[in-house]
Tab-separated table of C-alpha atoms in Angstrom:
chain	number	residue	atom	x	y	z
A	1	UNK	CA	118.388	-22.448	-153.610
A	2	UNK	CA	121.357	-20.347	-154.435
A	3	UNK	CA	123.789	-19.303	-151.640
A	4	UNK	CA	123.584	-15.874	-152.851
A	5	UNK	CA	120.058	-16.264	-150.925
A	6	UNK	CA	121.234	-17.920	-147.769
A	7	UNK	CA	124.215	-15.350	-146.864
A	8	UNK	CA	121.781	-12.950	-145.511
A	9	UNK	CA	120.216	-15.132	-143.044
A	10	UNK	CA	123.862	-15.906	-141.693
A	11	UNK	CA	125.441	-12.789	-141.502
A	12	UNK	CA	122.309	-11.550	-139.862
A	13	UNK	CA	122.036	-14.420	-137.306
A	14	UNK	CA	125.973	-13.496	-136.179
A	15	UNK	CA	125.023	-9.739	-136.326
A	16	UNK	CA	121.939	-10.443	-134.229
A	17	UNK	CA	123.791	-12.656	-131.208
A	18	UNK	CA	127.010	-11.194	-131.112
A	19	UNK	CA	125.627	-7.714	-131.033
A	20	UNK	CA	122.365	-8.175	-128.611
A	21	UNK	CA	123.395	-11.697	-127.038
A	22	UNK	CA	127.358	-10.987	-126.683
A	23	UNK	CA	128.243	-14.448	-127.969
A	24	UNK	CA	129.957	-15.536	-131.267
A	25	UNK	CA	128.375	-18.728	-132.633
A	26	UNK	CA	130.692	-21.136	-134.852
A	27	UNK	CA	128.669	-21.702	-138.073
A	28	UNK	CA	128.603	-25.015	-139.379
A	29	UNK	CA	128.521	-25.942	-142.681
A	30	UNK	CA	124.644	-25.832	-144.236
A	31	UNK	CA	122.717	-28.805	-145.659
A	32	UNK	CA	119.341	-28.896	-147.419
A	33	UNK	CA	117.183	-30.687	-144.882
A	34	UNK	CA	116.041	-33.988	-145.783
A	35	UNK	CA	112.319	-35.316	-144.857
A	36	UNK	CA	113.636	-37.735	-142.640
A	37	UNK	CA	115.558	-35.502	-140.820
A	38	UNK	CA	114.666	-35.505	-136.621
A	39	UNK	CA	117.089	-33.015	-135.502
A	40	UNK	CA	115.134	-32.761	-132.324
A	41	UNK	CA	114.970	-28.847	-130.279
A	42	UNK	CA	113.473	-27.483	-127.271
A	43	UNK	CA	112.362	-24.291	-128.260
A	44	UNK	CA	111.894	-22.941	-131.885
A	45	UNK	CA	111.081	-19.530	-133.271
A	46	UNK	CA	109.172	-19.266	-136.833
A	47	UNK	CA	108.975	-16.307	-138.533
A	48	UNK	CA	106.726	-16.206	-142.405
A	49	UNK	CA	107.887	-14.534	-145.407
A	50	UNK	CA	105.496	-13.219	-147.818
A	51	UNK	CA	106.249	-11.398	-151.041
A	52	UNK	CA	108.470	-12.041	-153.818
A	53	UNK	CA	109.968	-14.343	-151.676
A	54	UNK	CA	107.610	-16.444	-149.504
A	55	UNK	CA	108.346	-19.542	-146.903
A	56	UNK	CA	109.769	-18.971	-143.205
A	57	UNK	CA	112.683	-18.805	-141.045
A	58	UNK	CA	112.819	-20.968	-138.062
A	59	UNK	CA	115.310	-20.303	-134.966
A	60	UNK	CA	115.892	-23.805	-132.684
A	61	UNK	CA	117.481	-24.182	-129.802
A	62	UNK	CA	117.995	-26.800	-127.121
A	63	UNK	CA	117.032	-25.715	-123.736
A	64	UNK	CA	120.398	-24.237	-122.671
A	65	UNK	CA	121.687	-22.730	-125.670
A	66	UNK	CA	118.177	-20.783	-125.364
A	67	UNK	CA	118.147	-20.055	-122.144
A	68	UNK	CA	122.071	-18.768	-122.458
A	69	UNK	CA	121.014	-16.468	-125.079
A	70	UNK	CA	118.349	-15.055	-123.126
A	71	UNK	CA	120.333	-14.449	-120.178
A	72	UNK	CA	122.627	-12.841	-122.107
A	73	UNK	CA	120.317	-10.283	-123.473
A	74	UNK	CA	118.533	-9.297	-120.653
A	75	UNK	CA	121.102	-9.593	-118.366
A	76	UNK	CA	119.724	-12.195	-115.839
A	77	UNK	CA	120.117	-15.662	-114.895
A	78	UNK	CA	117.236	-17.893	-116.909
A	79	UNK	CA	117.019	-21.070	-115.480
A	80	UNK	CA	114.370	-22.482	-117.203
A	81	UNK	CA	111.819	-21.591	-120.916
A	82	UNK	CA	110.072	-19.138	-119.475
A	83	UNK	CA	108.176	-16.593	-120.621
A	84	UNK	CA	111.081	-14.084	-121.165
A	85	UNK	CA	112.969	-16.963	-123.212
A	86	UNK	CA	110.133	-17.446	-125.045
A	87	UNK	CA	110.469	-13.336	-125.814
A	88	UNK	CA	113.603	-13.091	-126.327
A	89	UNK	CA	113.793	-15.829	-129.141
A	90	UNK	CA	111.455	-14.443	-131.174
A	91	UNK	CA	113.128	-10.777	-131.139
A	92	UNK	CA	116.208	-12.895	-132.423
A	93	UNK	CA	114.223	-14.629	-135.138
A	94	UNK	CA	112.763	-11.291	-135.793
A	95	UNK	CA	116.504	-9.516	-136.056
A	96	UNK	CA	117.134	-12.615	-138.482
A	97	UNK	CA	114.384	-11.953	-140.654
A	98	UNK	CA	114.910	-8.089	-140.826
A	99	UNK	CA	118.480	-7.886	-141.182
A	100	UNK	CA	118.343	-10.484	-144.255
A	101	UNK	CA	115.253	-8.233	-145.272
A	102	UNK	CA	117.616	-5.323	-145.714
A	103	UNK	CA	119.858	-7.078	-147.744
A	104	UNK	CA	117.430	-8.723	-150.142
A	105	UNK	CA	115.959	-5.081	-150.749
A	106	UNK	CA	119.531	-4.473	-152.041
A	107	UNK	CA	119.268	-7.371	-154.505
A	108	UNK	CA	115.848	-6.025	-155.765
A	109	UNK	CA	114.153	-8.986	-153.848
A	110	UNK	CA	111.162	-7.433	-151.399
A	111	UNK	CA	109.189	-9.420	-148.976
A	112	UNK	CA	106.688	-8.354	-145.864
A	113	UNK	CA	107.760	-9.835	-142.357
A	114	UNK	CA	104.981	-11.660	-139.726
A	115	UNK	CA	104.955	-11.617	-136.791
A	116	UNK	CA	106.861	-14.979	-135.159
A	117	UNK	CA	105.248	-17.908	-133.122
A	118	UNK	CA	107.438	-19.471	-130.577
A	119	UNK	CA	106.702	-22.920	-129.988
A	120	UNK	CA	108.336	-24.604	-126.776
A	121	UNK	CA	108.289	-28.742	-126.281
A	122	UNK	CA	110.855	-31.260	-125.204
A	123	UNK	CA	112.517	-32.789	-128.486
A	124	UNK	CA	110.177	-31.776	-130.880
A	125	UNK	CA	110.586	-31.772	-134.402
A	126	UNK	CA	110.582	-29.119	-136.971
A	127	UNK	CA	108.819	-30.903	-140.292
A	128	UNK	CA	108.923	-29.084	-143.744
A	129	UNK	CA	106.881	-28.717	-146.530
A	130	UNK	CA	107.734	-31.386	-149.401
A	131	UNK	CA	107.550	-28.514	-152.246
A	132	UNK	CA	109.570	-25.795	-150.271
A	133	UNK	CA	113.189	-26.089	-150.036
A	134	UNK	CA	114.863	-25.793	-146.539
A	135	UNK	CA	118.323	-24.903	-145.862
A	136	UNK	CA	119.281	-25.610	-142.395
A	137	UNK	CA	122.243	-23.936	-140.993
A	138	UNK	CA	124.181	-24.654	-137.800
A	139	UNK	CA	125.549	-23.142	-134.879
A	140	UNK	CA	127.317	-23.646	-131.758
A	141	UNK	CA	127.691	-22.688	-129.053
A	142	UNK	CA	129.419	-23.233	-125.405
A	143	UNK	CA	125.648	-24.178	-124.612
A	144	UNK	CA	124.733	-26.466	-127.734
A	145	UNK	CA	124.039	-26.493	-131.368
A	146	UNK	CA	121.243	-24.090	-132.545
A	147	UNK	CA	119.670	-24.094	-136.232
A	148	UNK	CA	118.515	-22.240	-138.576
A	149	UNK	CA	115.964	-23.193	-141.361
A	150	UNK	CA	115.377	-21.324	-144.216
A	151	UNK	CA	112.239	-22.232	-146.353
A	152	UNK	CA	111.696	-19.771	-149.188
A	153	UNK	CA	110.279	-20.166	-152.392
A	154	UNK	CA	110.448	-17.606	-155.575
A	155	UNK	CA	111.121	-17.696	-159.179
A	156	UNK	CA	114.161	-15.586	-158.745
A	157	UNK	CA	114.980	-18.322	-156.042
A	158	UNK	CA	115.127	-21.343	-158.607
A	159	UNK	CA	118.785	-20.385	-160.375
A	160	UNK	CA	120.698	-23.257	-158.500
A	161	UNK	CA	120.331	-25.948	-157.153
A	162	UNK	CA	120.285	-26.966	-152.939
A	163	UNK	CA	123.064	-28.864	-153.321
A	164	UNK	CA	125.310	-25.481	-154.184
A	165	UNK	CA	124.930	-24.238	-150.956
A	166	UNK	CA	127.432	-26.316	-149.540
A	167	UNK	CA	130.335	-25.060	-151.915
A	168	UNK	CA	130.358	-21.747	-151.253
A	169	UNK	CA	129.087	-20.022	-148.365
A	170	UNK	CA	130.709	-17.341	-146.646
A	171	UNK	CA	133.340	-17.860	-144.055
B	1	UNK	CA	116.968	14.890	-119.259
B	2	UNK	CA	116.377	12.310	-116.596
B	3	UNK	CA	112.655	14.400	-115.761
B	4	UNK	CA	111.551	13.941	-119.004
B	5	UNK	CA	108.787	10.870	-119.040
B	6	UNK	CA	110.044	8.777	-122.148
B	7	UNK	CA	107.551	6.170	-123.967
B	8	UNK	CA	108.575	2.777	-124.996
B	9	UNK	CA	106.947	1.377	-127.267
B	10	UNK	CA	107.277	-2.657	-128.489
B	11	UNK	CA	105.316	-5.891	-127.979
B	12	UNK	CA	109.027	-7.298	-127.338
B	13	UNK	CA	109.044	-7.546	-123.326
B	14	UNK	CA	112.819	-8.271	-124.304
B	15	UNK	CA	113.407	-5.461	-126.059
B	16	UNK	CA	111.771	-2.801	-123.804
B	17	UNK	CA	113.275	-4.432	-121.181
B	18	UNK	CA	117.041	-3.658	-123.099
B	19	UNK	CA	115.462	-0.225	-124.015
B	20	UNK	CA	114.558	0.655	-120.751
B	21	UNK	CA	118.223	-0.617	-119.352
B	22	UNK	CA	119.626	1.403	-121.604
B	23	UNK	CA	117.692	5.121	-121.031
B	24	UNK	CA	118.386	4.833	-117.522
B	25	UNK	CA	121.999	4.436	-118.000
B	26	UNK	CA	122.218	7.381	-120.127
B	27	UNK	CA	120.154	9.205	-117.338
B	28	UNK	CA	116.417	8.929	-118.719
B	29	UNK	CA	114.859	7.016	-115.387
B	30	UNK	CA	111.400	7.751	-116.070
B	31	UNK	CA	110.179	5.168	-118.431
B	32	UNK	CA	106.941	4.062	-118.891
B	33	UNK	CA	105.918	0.910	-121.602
B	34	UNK	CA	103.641	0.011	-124.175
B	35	UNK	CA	103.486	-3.295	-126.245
B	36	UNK	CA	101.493	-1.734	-129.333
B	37	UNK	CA	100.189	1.630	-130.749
B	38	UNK	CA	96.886	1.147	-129.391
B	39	UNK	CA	97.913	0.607	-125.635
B	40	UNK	CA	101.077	3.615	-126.299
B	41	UNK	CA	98.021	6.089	-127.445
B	42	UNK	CA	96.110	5.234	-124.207
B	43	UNK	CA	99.208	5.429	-122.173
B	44	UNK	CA	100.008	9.249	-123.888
B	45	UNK	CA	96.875	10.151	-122.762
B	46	UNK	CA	97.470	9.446	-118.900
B	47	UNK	CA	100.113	11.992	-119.108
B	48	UNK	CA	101.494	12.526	-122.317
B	49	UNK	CA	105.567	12.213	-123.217
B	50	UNK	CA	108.960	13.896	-123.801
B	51	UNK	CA	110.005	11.046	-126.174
B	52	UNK	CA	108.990	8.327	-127.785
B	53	UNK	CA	110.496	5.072	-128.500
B	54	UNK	CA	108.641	2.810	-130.707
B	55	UNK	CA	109.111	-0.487	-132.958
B	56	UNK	CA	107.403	-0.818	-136.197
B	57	UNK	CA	105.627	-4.423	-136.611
B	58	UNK	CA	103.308	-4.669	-133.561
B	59	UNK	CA	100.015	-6.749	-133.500
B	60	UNK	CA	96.858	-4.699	-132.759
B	61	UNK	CA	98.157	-1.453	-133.675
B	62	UNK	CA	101.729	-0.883	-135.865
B	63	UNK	CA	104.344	1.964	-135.043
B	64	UNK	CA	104.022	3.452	-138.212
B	65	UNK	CA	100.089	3.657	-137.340
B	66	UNK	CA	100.648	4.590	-134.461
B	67	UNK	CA	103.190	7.260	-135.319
B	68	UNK	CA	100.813	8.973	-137.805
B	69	UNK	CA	98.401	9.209	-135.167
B	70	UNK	CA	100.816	11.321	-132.457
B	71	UNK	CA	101.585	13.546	-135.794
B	72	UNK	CA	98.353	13.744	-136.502
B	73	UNK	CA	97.216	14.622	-132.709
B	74	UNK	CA	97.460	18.328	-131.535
B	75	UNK	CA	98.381	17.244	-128.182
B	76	UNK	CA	101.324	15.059	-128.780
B	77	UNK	CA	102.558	16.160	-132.701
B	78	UNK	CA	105.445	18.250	-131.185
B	79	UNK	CA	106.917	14.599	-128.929
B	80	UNK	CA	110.242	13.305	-130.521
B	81	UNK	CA	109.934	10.271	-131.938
B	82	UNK	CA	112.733	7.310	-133.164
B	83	UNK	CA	111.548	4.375	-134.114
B	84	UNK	CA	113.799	0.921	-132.772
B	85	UNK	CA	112.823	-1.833	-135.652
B	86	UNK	CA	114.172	-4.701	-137.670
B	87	UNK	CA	112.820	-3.102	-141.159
B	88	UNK	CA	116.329	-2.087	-142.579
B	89	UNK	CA	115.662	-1.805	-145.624
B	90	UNK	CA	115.990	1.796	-147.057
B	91	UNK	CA	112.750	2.313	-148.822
B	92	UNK	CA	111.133	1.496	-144.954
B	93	UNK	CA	113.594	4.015	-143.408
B	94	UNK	CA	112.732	6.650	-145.851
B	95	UNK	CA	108.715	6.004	-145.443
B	96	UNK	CA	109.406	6.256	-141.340
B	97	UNK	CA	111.084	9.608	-141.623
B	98	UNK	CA	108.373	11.092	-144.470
B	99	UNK	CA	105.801	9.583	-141.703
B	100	UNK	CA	107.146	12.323	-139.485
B	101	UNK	CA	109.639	10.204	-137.131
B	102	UNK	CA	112.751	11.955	-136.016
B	103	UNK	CA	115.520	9.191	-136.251
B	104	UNK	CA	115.618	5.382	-136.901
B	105	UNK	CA	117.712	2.972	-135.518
B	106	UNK	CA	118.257	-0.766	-136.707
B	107	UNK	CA	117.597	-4.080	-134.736
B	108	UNK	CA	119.938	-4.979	-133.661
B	109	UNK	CA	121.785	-2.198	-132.013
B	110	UNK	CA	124.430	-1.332	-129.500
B	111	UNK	CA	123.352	0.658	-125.844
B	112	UNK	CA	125.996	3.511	-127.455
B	113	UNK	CA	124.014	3.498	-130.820
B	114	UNK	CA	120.706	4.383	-128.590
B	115	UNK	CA	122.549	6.767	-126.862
B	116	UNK	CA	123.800	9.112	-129.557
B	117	UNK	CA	120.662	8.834	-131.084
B	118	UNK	CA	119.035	10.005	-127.996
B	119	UNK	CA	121.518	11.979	-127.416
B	120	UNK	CA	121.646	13.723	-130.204
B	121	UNK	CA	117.917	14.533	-130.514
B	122	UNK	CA	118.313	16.140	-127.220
B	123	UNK	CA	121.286	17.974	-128.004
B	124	UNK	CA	119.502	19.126	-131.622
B	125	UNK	CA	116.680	20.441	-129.913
């Protein structure tokens, strides 16, 4: 997957937190996930593609980094994965998803957006399809280290190879 | 501007939550929600609106559905409408205003971007 593909999803993940959230994440440096990987989360927020681009996005969070986030946004104390942190990480995952949306329109790349699922479960695991490729891309926080996974699949996808994305990726 | 009954529309409890926050600040108190076009339609026909707030992808019932039904409606074609939603791409933007909606704004977005647009629908009217 080239990076020219996974830029989007990054500058709209800061865009999305700093701007709703009021925190500034520290990006990590993206991998293509392996099938062994058991990065384990708390609470994770998928969102489908479909069009001439087609997979998902995930969002994962441990519990604090979550809760944190949620706080943040609506301006309350969350203590625990309630209902409103369940919300409020699927808006972000939606944000995501639309912002990168925007800028793959630019690039003459459409796709429709679902609507996300937010799953919530002590350490689970986020498992991939063998033929789609993932990207996953950290983040920290004061809280934790979030994710997220990009899955996509298109022909105008296929130009490089996973292994480019961690050469050049912007700061 | 803080009589006027204003409609927010999103299956995001989050984000009508922020939405909410946000009119009151800027002195619109009397805010009533809906999480899709089906149960906003319903709720405009309790007692109508002076504004409307909506998002675009909503189970049940979309905003642009439900946005072609207030134009369409004799009661409520004359209610501003912006429409709050993560579609930023421009084709979608264009479609929303040839659908009849007064101003768009992009997830995500500032309290002071929601206020000018507001603001500025008030002001233009």
């Amino acid at each position: 997957m080239n990076v020219e593909y996974i830029n989007p999803f990054i500058n709209s993940t800061m865009n999305a937190l700093t701007t709703m959230a009021f925190v500034t994440p520290v990006r990590g440096k993206p991998y293509l996930k392996s099938e062994t990987d058991q990065t384990k989360v708390d609470i994770s927020a998928i969102i489908g593609l479909a069009g001439e681009a087609s997979g998902w996005v995930a969002l994962a969070f441990p519990r604090a980094a979550a809760m944190k986030i949620a706080s943040n946004m609506l301006g309350e104390q969350k203590l625990s994965l309630d209902s409103d942190v369940r919300d409020a990480v699927g808006e972000i995952v939606n944000m995501i998803a639309g912002g990168a949306k925007g800028d793959f329109s630019q690039k003459g790349l459409s796709f429709k957006i679902a609507i996300p699922t937010v799953v919530i479960g002590d350490s689970h695991i986020l498992s991939q399809k063998k033929d789609v490729p993932c990207i996953v891309i950290p983040f920290t926080i004061d809280e934790g280290e979030f994710f997220i996974e990009v899955c996509l699949k298109a022909e105008k996808l296929q130009s490089a190879a996973g292994e480019q994305v961690t050469q050049s990726v912007n700061a | 501007m803080s009589d006027i009954r204003v409609l927010v529309v999103d299956d995001s409890s989050t984000m009508r939550r922020i939405i909410k926050n946000t009119l009151v600040k800027i002195g619109f108190a009397n805010c009533f929600e809906a999480e899709n076009g089906i149960d906003a339609l319903a709720k405009l026909k309790e007692g109508g609106a002076g504004l409307i707030l909506t998002d675009w992808n909503m189970p049940e019932m979309d905003g642009m559905t439900f946005v072609k039904s207030v134009r369409g409606s004799d009661t409520f074609k004359d209610i501003p409408i912006i429409m709050i939603t993560t579609e930023a791409a421009k084709a979608e933007v264009v479609e929303a205003l040839k659908q009849g909606v007064n101003d768009y704004i992009v997830k995500p977005f500032t309290p002071d971007a929601l206020k000018e647009k507001v603001e500025k629908l008030f002001v233009a009217k």
